[in-house]
XYZ file of C-alpha atoms in Angstrom:
662
model
C 7.913 -187.183 113.323
C 10.406 -184.317 113.419
C 11.697 -183.760 116.991
C 10.852 -180.384 118.520
C 14.510 -179.508 119.024
C 15.108 -180.004 115.298
C 12.055 -177.880 114.489
C 13.400 -175.159 116.786
C 16.796 -175.264 115.096
C 15.200 -174.934 111.645
C 13.066 -172.001 112.825
C 16.059 -170.296 114.430
C 18.077 -170.538 111.219
C 15.291 -169.547 108.824
C 15.536 -165.853 107.994
C 12.245 -164.536 106.647
C 13.889 -162.172 104.139
C 16.174 -164.966 102.923
C 13.313 -167.444 102.453
C 10.926 -164.993 100.782
C 13.806 -163.639 98.681
C 14.098 -167.028 96.977
C 10.715 -166.397 95.349
C 10.240 -162.603 95.359
C 12.558 -159.694 94.512
C 12.737 -157.692 97.739
C 13.786 -154.058 98.052
C 14.914 -152.617 101.355
C 12.636 -149.937 102.845
C 14.194 -148.828 106.130
C 14.032 -151.700 108.625
C 11.769 -153.768 106.362
C 11.642 -155.041 102.792
C 8.928 -154.379 100.221
C 7.803 -156.095 97.035
C 4.804 -156.680 94.835
C 2.777 -159.442 96.444
C 3.332 -162.937 94.963
C -0.211 -163.939 95.945
C -2.160 -161.346 93.961
C -1.624 -159.048 91.011
C -0.532 -155.517 91.905
C 1.591 -152.727 90.461
C 2.307 -150.806 93.686
C 4.181 -152.876 96.318
C 2.092 -153.594 99.405
C 3.917 -156.780 100.467
C 6.144 -156.120 103.500
C 8.746 -158.424 105.084
C 9.893 -157.605 108.619
C 13.198 -159.328 109.574
C 12.947 -158.118 113.177
C 9.532 -159.739 113.675
C 10.182 -162.660 111.344
C 6.901 -162.192 109.479
C 5.525 -161.095 106.107
C 2.305 -159.177 105.537
C 0.482 -158.024 102.413
C -1.695 -154.976 103.012
C -3.409 -155.604 99.690
C -4.756 -159.148 99.926
C -4.211 -159.627 103.665
C -2.012 -162.741 103.517
C 0.519 -162.957 106.334
C 2.677 -165.403 108.229
C 6.188 -166.611 108.993
C 8.932 -168.163 106.883
C 7.328 -171.602 107.232
C 3.911 -170.160 106.446
C 5.234 -168.447 103.333
C 6.689 -171.692 101.964
C 3.440 -173.508 102.758
C 1.327 -170.850 101.010
C 3.563 -170.216 98.011
C 4.522 -173.820 97.298
C 1.280 -175.446 98.536
C 3.160 -177.608 101.016
C 2.086 -179.072 104.327
C 3.738 -177.867 107.523
C 6.096 -180.834 107.631
C 6.962 -180.502 103.929
C 7.797 -176.824 104.471
C 10.029 -177.716 107.419
C 11.851 -180.278 105.304
C 12.301 -177.691 102.553
C 13.850 -175.249 105.025
C 15.974 -178.005 106.556
C 17.471 -178.704 103.131
C 18.003 -174.998 102.530
C 19.884 -174.513 105.808
C 21.591 -177.941 105.865
C 19.818 -179.177 108.982
C 19.777 -182.953 109.365
C 16.395 -184.339 110.354
C 16.396 -187.467 112.494
C 12.864 -188.696 112.980
C 11.604 -189.483 116.473
C 9.109 -192.143 117.448
C 5.501 -191.524 116.443
C 2.326 -193.032 117.836
C 1.312 -196.385 116.413
C -1.674 -194.786 114.675
C 0.464 -192.002 113.147
C 3.028 -194.494 111.941
C 0.405 -196.760 110.397
C -1.304 -193.896 108.565
C 1.925 -192.375 107.309
C 3.312 -195.730 106.224
C 0.107 -196.636 104.409
C 0.045 -193.335 102.509
C 3.725 -193.649 101.678
C 3.180 -197.229 100.506
C 0.360 -196.121 98.202
C 2.576 -193.353 96.824
C 5.501 -195.694 96.284
C 3.311 -198.186 94.429
C 1.924 -195.367 92.249
C 5.408 -194.072 91.498
C 6.595 -197.593 90.671
C 3.629 -197.914 88.303
C 4.529 -194.613 86.687
C 8.062 -195.821 86.043
C 6.772 -199.203 84.834
C 4.438 -197.589 82.275
C 7.187 -195.227 81.137
C 9.646 -198.082 80.583
C 6.955 -200.167 78.895
C 6.837 -197.560 76.164
C 10.499 -198.342 75.414
C 9.596 -201.934 74.473
C 8.866 -202.848 70.879
C 5.146 -203.010 71.646
C 5.231 -199.651 73.390
C 7.253 -197.980 70.638
C 5.004 -199.319 67.910
C 1.720 -198.368 69.558
C 2.036 -195.773 72.364
C 5.064 -193.784 71.232
C 3.770 -193.534 67.686
C 0.383 -192.397 69.012
C 1.917 -189.616 71.125
C 4.064 -188.514 68.216
C 1.037 -188.534 65.916
C -0.631 -186.141 68.357
C 2.283 -183.778 67.914
C 3.953 -184.412 71.287
C 7.722 -184.103 71.410
C 10.075 -186.340 73.368
C 10.725 -183.656 76.004
C 7.005 -183.316 76.725
C 6.484 -187.087 76.818
C 9.393 -187.451 79.229
C 8.497 -184.468 81.431
C 4.903 -185.576 82.028
C 5.897 -189.252 82.386
C 3.591 -190.511 79.634
C 3.639 -194.269 79.177
C 2.104 -197.486 77.975
C 0.156 -200.236 79.765
C 1.025 -203.493 77.931
C -1.601 -205.673 76.294
C -0.973 -208.494 78.776
C -3.265 -208.450 81.827
C -0.413 -209.597 84.094
C 2.554 -207.446 83.097
C 2.295 -204.894 85.875
C 1.178 -207.203 88.678
C 4.046 -209.598 87.910
C 6.586 -206.761 87.860
C 5.246 -205.271 91.100
C 5.304 -208.605 92.924
C 8.836 -209.246 91.703
C 9.840 -205.826 93.068
C 8.407 -206.746 96.472
C 5.196 -204.685 96.523
C 2.350 -206.136 98.565
C -0.837 -207.220 96.858
C -2.810 -205.143 99.390
C -1.407 -201.886 98.000
C -1.702 -202.988 94.375
C -5.422 -203.458 94.953
C -5.934 -200.405 97.177
C -4.404 -198.035 94.615
C -6.741 -199.492 91.993
C -3.806 -200.476 89.794
C -4.912 -204.100 90.024
C -8.187 -205.866 90.662
C -9.036 -209.250 92.089
C -11.644 -211.650 90.769
C -13.774 -213.940 92.921
C -11.630 -216.908 91.923
C -8.554 -215.214 93.438
C -6.911 -214.063 90.186
C -5.231 -210.646 90.356
C -4.969 -208.777 87.047
C -3.928 -205.336 85.851
C -6.581 -202.615 85.782
C -4.790 -200.804 82.965
C -3.856 -202.767 79.871
C -3.532 -201.950 76.192
C -3.768 -198.216 76.908
C -1.596 -195.119 76.676
C -1.051 -193.778 80.179
C -1.245 -190.256 81.635
C 0.151 -190.021 85.191
C -1.588 -187.515 87.478
C 0.711 -185.652 89.873
C 0.029 -184.033 93.230
C 0.865 -180.373 93.831
C 4.216 -181.499 95.252
C 4.977 -183.588 92.151
C 4.333 -187.154 93.288
C 2.377 -189.595 91.104
C -1.006 -190.197 92.742
C -3.189 -191.653 89.960
C -3.494 -192.446 86.254
C -5.731 -191.955 83.293
C -5.545 -194.639 80.618
C -6.806 -194.099 77.062
C -7.628 -196.900 74.656
C -6.534 -196.535 71.041
C -9.205 -198.930 69.775
C -12.324 -197.715 67.989
C -14.586 -200.347 69.584
C -17.426 -198.378 71.207
C -17.995 -201.159 73.731
C -14.604 -200.342 75.263
C -14.553 -197.222 77.474
C -12.340 -194.556 75.937
C -10.785 -193.647 79.305
C -10.226 -195.671 82.457
C -9.190 -193.667 85.524
C -7.731 -194.597 88.895
C -10.216 -195.051 91.689
C -10.201 -192.625 94.602
C -7.846 -193.416 97.475
C -6.314 -191.708 100.509
C -3.761 -190.097 98.200
C -6.076 -189.274 95.288
C -9.441 -187.517 95.375
C -10.537 -186.707 91.833
C -12.553 -183.616 92.746
C -9.512 -182.107 94.489
C -6.966 -182.819 91.755
C -6.045 -180.926 88.605
C -4.058 -182.450 85.774
C -0.803 -180.562 85.245
C -0.947 -178.480 88.448
C 2.573 -179.483 89.519
C 4.075 -178.297 86.242
C 1.926 -175.158 86.047
C 1.814 -173.800 89.608
C 4.885 -171.555 89.450
C 3.869 -170.060 86.114
C 0.318 -169.521 87.380
C 1.722 -167.551 90.321
C 4.146 -165.617 88.110
C 1.523 -164.624 85.542
C -1.247 -164.380 88.150
C -3.534 -166.271 85.808
C -4.624 -169.889 85.435
C -5.836 -171.205 82.094
C -8.346 -173.998 82.575
C -8.998 -176.608 79.870
C -10.750 -179.971 79.805
C -8.393 -182.768 78.758
C -4.894 -184.201 79.145
C -3.849 -183.478 75.558
C -5.132 -179.902 75.812
C -2.680 -179.328 78.668
C 0.203 -181.120 76.977
C -0.129 -179.307 73.642
C -0.456 -175.869 75.194
C 2.422 -176.493 77.589
C 4.599 -177.693 74.724
C 3.707 -174.586 72.733
C 4.937 -172.397 75.605
C 1.742 -171.660 77.538
C 2.766 -173.124 80.879
C 0.056 -171.816 83.239
C -2.504 -174.363 82.063
C -4.314 -177.150 83.952
C -7.235 -179.465 83.223
C -10.208 -180.687 85.202
C -9.482 -184.115 83.679
C -12.762 -184.550 81.873
C -14.923 -183.988 84.964
C -17.204 -181.080 85.736
C -15.300 -178.345 87.544
C -15.558 -178.643 91.342
C -15.309 -176.179 94.221
C -12.240 -178.006 95.551
C -10.462 -177.634 92.198
C -11.235 -173.908 92.159
C -9.834 -173.536 95.665
C -6.679 -175.314 94.557
C -6.291 -172.774 91.747
C -6.893 -169.943 94.216
C -3.725 -170.904 96.091
C -1.767 -169.595 93.104
C -4.011 -166.963 91.483
C -7.406 -165.295 91.703
C -7.710 -165.063 87.919
C -9.056 -167.907 85.777
C -9.485 -168.049 82.025
C -11.646 -170.959 80.883
C -10.867 -172.234 77.377
C -13.354 -174.838 76.228
C -14.419 -176.136 72.846
C -16.734 -173.845 70.886
C -19.398 -176.551 70.467
C -22.540 -176.978 72.539
C -20.917 -179.182 75.151
C -18.057 -176.714 75.595
C -20.479 -173.804 76.029
C -22.484 -175.723 78.655
C -19.281 -176.607 80.522
C -18.213 -172.947 80.472
C -21.591 -171.836 81.839
C -21.350 -174.368 84.691
C -17.834 -173.218 85.518
C -18.646 -169.491 85.593
C -20.995 -169.635 88.578
C -18.691 -171.881 90.613
C -15.633 -169.708 90.026
C -17.464 -166.454 90.784
C -18.978 -167.848 93.973
C -15.480 -168.639 95.249
C -14.469 -165.015 94.708
C -12.198 -165.510 91.688
C -12.207 -163.452 88.521
C -13.253 -165.472 85.493
C -13.014 -164.933 81.760
C -14.094 -167.249 78.962
C -12.503 -167.994 75.627
C -14.451 -170.085 73.120
C -12.436 -171.569 70.280
C -13.735 -171.769 66.719
C -16.426 -174.440 66.448
C -15.013 -177.911 66.054
C -11.626 -177.150 67.625
C -10.324 -177.897 71.084
C -7.211 -176.367 72.730
C -5.129 -179.331 71.532
C -6.099 -178.786 67.880
C -5.819 -175.028 68.121
C -2.336 -175.175 69.680
C -1.011 -177.415 66.937
C -2.351 -175.200 64.137
C -1.016 -171.893 65.467
C 2.180 -170.375 66.783
C 2.645 -169.300 70.409
C 2.159 -165.639 69.490
C -1.021 -166.407 67.546
C -2.528 -168.388 70.423
C -1.616 -165.703 72.953
C -3.082 -162.997 70.715
C -6.263 -165.017 70.196
C -6.725 -165.510 73.940
C -6.100 -161.811 74.649
C -8.485 -160.720 71.900
C -11.267 -163.198 72.729
C -11.281 -163.226 76.533
C -14.707 -162.095 77.656
C -16.142 -161.569 81.098
C -19.247 -163.492 82.003
C -21.597 -160.597 81.198
C -20.431 -160.349 77.603
C -20.337 -164.125 77.280
C -23.836 -164.735 78.632
C -25.291 -161.722 76.856
C -24.007 -162.763 73.454
C -25.063 -166.346 74.044
C -28.533 -165.705 75.438
C -29.442 -162.508 73.601
C -29.429 -164.434 70.348
C -31.989 -166.806 71.810
C -34.079 -163.942 73.191
C -34.309 -162.082 69.879
C -36.864 -159.289 70.146
C -38.970 -161.023 72.818
C -39.197 -158.609 75.835
C -39.912 -161.445 78.277
C -36.884 -163.451 77.181
C -34.771 -160.298 77.397
C -35.990 -159.763 80.961
C -35.083 -163.359 81.805
C -31.598 -162.764 80.419
C -31.133 -159.690 82.615
C -32.363 -161.641 85.648
C -29.937 -164.435 84.806
C -27.040 -161.951 84.683
C -28.166 -160.406 88.001
C -28.359 -163.823 89.669
C -24.809 -164.554 88.527
C -23.574 -161.225 89.931
C -25.273 -162.125 93.216
C -22.894 -165.075 93.591
C -19.885 -162.756 93.975
C -18.827 -162.462 97.636
C -17.136 -159.050 97.255
C -19.623 -156.154 97.474
C -17.342 -153.737 95.599
C -16.943 -156.157 92.693
C -20.721 -156.643 92.620
C -21.239 -152.887 92.476
C -18.860 -152.551 89.521
C -20.701 -155.266 87.595
C -24.085 -153.752 88.437
C -23.027 -150.478 86.853
C -21.579 -152.201 83.779
C -24.702 -154.335 83.323
C -27.041 -151.383 83.803
C -25.236 -149.479 81.073
C -25.167 -152.487 78.760
C -28.896 -153.208 79.065
C -29.935 -149.569 79.507
C -31.715 -150.304 82.769
C -31.812 -148.469 86.113
C -29.037 -149.644 88.475
C -31.490 -149.741 91.380
C -33.623 -152.358 89.626
C -30.606 -154.606 89.127
C -29.389 -153.986 92.682
C -32.812 -154.939 94.050
C -32.831 -158.210 92.099
C -29.302 -159.003 93.284
C -30.212 -158.205 96.889
C -33.206 -160.560 96.739
C -31.094 -163.275 95.098
C -28.418 -163.011 97.776
C -31.039 -163.117 100.517
C -32.562 -166.276 99.032
C -29.115 -167.792 98.583
C -28.057 -167.041 102.172
C -31.365 -168.345 103.552
C -30.929 -171.557 101.563
C -27.395 -171.963 102.899
C -28.614 -171.349 106.458
C -31.360 -173.939 106.093
C -28.854 -176.400 104.682
C -26.531 -175.824 107.641
C -29.473 -176.370 109.986
C -30.324 -179.610 108.181
C -26.706 -180.728 108.397
C -26.532 -179.866 112.105
C -29.934 -181.308 113.040
C -29.907 -184.286 115.350
C -32.982 -186.346 116.141
C -34.161 -185.481 119.701
C -33.770 -188.067 122.432
C -36.771 -190.289 123.125
C -37.523 -188.463 126.387
C -37.535 -184.989 124.767
C -41.044 -183.517 124.952
C -41.620 -179.865 123.941
C -44.112 -177.751 125.906
C -47.634 -177.794 124.537
C -47.753 -174.067 123.716
C -44.206 -173.835 122.455
C -43.477 -173.415 118.762
C -41.841 -176.551 117.324
C -38.095 -175.989 117.026
C -35.275 -178.273 115.920
C -33.361 -180.027 118.669
C -29.648 -179.238 118.572
C -27.223 -180.734 121.084
C -24.574 -178.422 122.521
C -21.641 -178.324 120.147
C -18.368 -176.513 119.643
C -18.315 -173.118 117.990
C -15.343 -172.710 115.681
C -13.636 -169.724 114.174
C -12.614 -169.975 110.537
C -9.740 -172.460 110.539
C -8.606 -174.675 113.412
C -9.387 -172.335 116.375
C -11.924 -173.989 118.724
C -14.309 -171.736 120.690
C -16.644 -173.477 123.150
C -17.540 -170.499 125.370
C -18.488 -167.567 123.106
C -19.476 -165.359 126.064
C -15.910 -165.466 127.426
C -14.151 -165.471 124.057
C -13.559 -161.673 123.655
C -12.081 -161.301 127.156
C -9.862 -164.376 126.880
C -8.675 -163.244 123.471
C -7.829 -159.781 124.805
C -5.882 -161.119 127.798
C -4.037 -163.640 125.666
C -3.232 -160.855 123.217
C -1.560 -158.845 125.983
C 0.489 -161.882 126.983
C 1.597 -162.784 123.457
C 2.304 -159.207 122.339
C 3.770 -157.607 125.466
C 4.271 -160.460 127.931
C 7.816 -159.479 128.943
C 7.116 -155.722 129.174
C 7.344 -154.347 132.724
C 4.206 -152.787 134.219
C 5.124 -149.409 135.736
C 2.255 -148.646 138.143
C 2.122 -145.248 139.870
C 2.713 -145.160 143.627
C -0.923 -144.272 144.280
C -2.170 -147.297 142.279
C -3.655 -150.189 144.238
C -1.452 -152.501 142.153
C 1.790 -150.793 143.229
C 3.951 -152.797 145.688
C 7.107 -151.206 147.088
C 10.226 -152.949 145.823
C 8.322 -155.354 143.566
C 7.898 -155.302 139.812
C 6.151 -157.635 137.416
C 5.742 -157.878 133.693
C 2.484 -158.267 131.809
C 2.621 -162.077 131.610
C 3.403 -162.544 135.317
C 0.756 -159.998 136.378
C -2.012 -161.684 134.354
C -0.938 -165.194 135.375
C -0.830 -164.261 139.071
C -4.275 -162.625 138.885
C -5.848 -165.667 137.212
C -4.107 -168.098 139.558
C -5.218 -166.036 142.589
C -8.838 -166.513 141.562
C -8.242 -170.146 140.469
C -9.287 -169.251 136.920
C -8.247 -171.101 133.771
C -9.134 -170.132 130.210
C -12.290 -171.967 129.117
C -11.841 -171.882 125.342
C -9.531 -174.794 124.401
C -7.428 -173.064 121.738
C -6.722 -170.036 123.942
C -5.948 -172.252 126.952
C -3.547 -174.356 124.892
C -1.760 -171.275 123.509
C -1.553 -169.712 126.998
C 0.054 -172.872 128.402
C 2.468 -173.069 125.466
C 3.538 -169.455 126.062
C 4.384 -170.074 129.723
C 6.152 -173.335 128.878
C 8.535 -171.360 126.629
C 8.653 -168.526 129.171
C 9.786 -171.010 131.809
C 12.655 -172.061 129.547
C 13.983 -168.506 129.663
C 13.261 -167.632 126.029
C 12.876 -163.985 125.052
C 9.504 -162.555 124.015
C 10.561 -162.545 120.346
C 11.725 -166.173 120.554
C 8.460 -167.233 122.193
C 6.452 -165.448 119.506
C 8.345 -167.264 116.752
C 7.859 -170.631 118.482
C 4.114 -170.040 118.712
C 3.737 -168.719 115.165
C 5.588 -171.771 113.844
C 4.008 -174.308 116.196
C 3.274 -177.780 114.826
C -0.083 -177.515 116.601
C -2.446 -175.888 114.086
C -4.609 -174.343 116.831
C -1.670 -172.637 118.544
C -0.223 -171.375 115.263
C -3.628 -170.016 114.164
C -4.227 -168.202 117.468
C -0.703 -166.746 117.447
C -1.084 -165.554 113.866
C -4.412 -163.917 114.668
C -3.023 -162.065 117.699
C 0.532 -161.262 116.623
C 0.200 -160.190 112.983
C -1.823 -157.001 113.205
C -4.496 -156.584 110.543
C -4.539 -152.830 110.950
C -0.913 -152.146 111.665
C -0.695 -149.004 109.515
C -3.759 -147.206 110.912
C -5.059 -148.290 114.301
C -1.744 -149.167 115.918
C -0.052 -145.969 114.810
C -3.059 -143.960 115.992
C -2.992 -145.602 119.424
C 0.733 -145.044 119.793
C 0.367 -141.388 118.851
C -2.163 -140.910 121.663
C -0.347 -142.681 124.486
C 2.787 -144.727 125.135
C 2.808 -148.523 125.225
C 3.674 -148.512 128.936
C 0.762 -146.167 129.750
C -1.687 -148.223 127.739
C -0.620 -151.463 129.428
C -0.918 -150.005 132.940
C -4.383 -148.725 132.039
C -5.865 -151.623 130.101
C -4.344 -154.856 131.483
C -6.002 -154.526 134.938
C -9.281 -153.428 133.306
C -9.206 -156.468 131.034
C -8.797 -158.751 134.044
C -11.758 -157.101 135.803
C -13.862 -157.365 132.623
C -12.995 -161.063 132.430
C -14.018 -161.589 136.052
C -17.278 -159.786 135.310
C -18.013 -162.075 132.339
C -17.226 -165.157 134.448
C -19.734 -163.963 137.049
C -22.288 -163.258 134.311
C -21.791 -166.791 132.984
C -22.269 -168.233 136.486
C -25.487 -166.250 136.889
C -26.791 -167.719 133.613
C -25.963 -171.242 134.806
C -27.767 -170.652 138.127
C -30.801 -169.304 136.261
C -30.910 -172.437 134.114
C -30.688 -174.603 137.250
C -33.446 -172.549 138.893
C -35.834 -173.340 136.056
C -35.573 -177.071 136.718
C -35.603 -177.057 140.549
C -38.794 -178.134 142.315
C -37.844 -178.087 146.045
C -38.482 -174.781 147.844
C -35.265 -174.821 149.888
C -33.078 -175.494 146.844
C -34.879 -172.748 144.931
C -34.357 -170.274 147.775
C -30.669 -171.205 147.978
C -30.186 -170.598 144.270
C -31.942 -167.224 144.465
C -29.585 -166.126 147.263
C -26.576 -167.248 145.218
C -27.837 -165.335 142.162
C -28.395 -162.242 144.320
C -24.843 -162.433 145.701
C -23.366 -162.928 142.243
C -25.254 -159.892 140.939
C -23.767 -157.829 143.782
C -20.287 -158.958 142.737
C -21.106 -158.117 139.126
C -22.287 -154.624 140.150
C -19.082 -154.023 142.113
C -16.920 -155.117 139.172
C -18.896 -152.909 136.785
C -18.353 -149.969 139.131
C -14.612 -150.628 139.044
C -14.780 -150.538 135.257
C -16.705 -147.271 135.362
C -19.850 -148.829 133.929
C -23.340 -147.783 135.008
């Protein structure tokens, strides 16, 4: 684990404009820098880097964060990987500190699996240099048109014919049998024999986004139909097939640069196209496209072009992929190659310019693709034509963006010469059905069998039993008390944004004390402490405590903000990002500041926010007393609760009067 003091040193040295400038050409615009956003395609720059705040923000796609966050987003790294990247950039030595036993065990196991996989990758690569490997594997790769540079870059190799070659080499190198079996590189028979999983096959290493070998695909060169053509690594902690894309490590930068990902089916499709010069290409590795794979692509681009074979299987695969990609909010186009050809064949028969021209000329959106495909089947049958239009409408309904849906509705209405309102109605009904189905599925997933002593009232409608459970925001922020969430968020926002700003109360204010001043953070903390109140929602409470821990160290407001934004704790970092990087900086904030000064707004709204929070706490207590009242049987206890509720309502009325509420 990286010590906090080392993390702080890295964060202090990391200059946001310097880090972002390694990947994006920045142009100064007053106190900030501007550029075209690296996360989405745009012609007019809306990506802003603020050195003074240490953050970036795109007003086009909404992405924002700090220097660490930018590296994580752009390079698809974890938090720790991004810190290590910045440490190398700024020559900061990282000396690991002691981790918990569980953390150490997990990290060491994952690292052991990775090391075994990387050893296997090197073993298979070197095996191709043997006479057997040269005669069989190397000649095969060359016969498929692959050049030495491509073979070397992708680490292609050979698994020897012997069933013991790899296991013997791994044992000799000191690798434990446990990890040889757990990676799936070896298997153990009941009699205790351990043999290689991959033998007599050409090998295709599969890399993670960060470039480490995590799995393999092995292809037999024999024509025996009883032998499976491909054998793939089993799933492990380091390799989940549905979340991996072949070639992503080599393609990610080009995907970001071109803002387009080309999706194909097989290993050789990727290799041939990459070798030709089309470098933004990945493969689903022979599996049906998954949601997780689409989300991996979305880290680098929102635009996907699917290139599948022009045969029946390729068309079916393209149709399956369209709906998945659209539902995740990406833009999808389809290119079908001439019947009988796959991207590997097509790349070898044409020049780079010819392939690029073919893709550009034959890219079709899903409407054109489905229409051409299904209209031929419909012929002149009105009913089949209606089914085609409904099919198109149901596909449009999958799109999450309402504006994009509206554009496609208009285009489809023109294409089929049908009233837009009819299409819109079908889409509305489809989305309603889809959302209802998702809601029911969530209810089924959340349903817990009621306890044995749970008996519903006789006249009550039967309802599912759900135990109390956490309510989460999108991401790692945990909300357990939704009633108090808006008030706690507002108070925490004042602390994080303006904590060190002095409150300048007028002499006639009840908060004015002669000779005493306090800033926003101290004023809020004193008020909460005076009423013995702590934040109820865990993520807000944790962030609040972290702020005052840094405040107690004497850090400035800007330093505290950077510490929170770059916190190792995902909850704290998420809360800080939500409260410190304004979503509406250009409009709302400027409007507010034009109406009144920051000091005036703070003096007006900070005390009101505290009173509103007290009011919500009282309201919550009233609800709890009402629940208790429903289960009380004794008259005296019931009378006591009623008196308490009455007193609480009086307090609530007084607080509402202070807020100017009726």
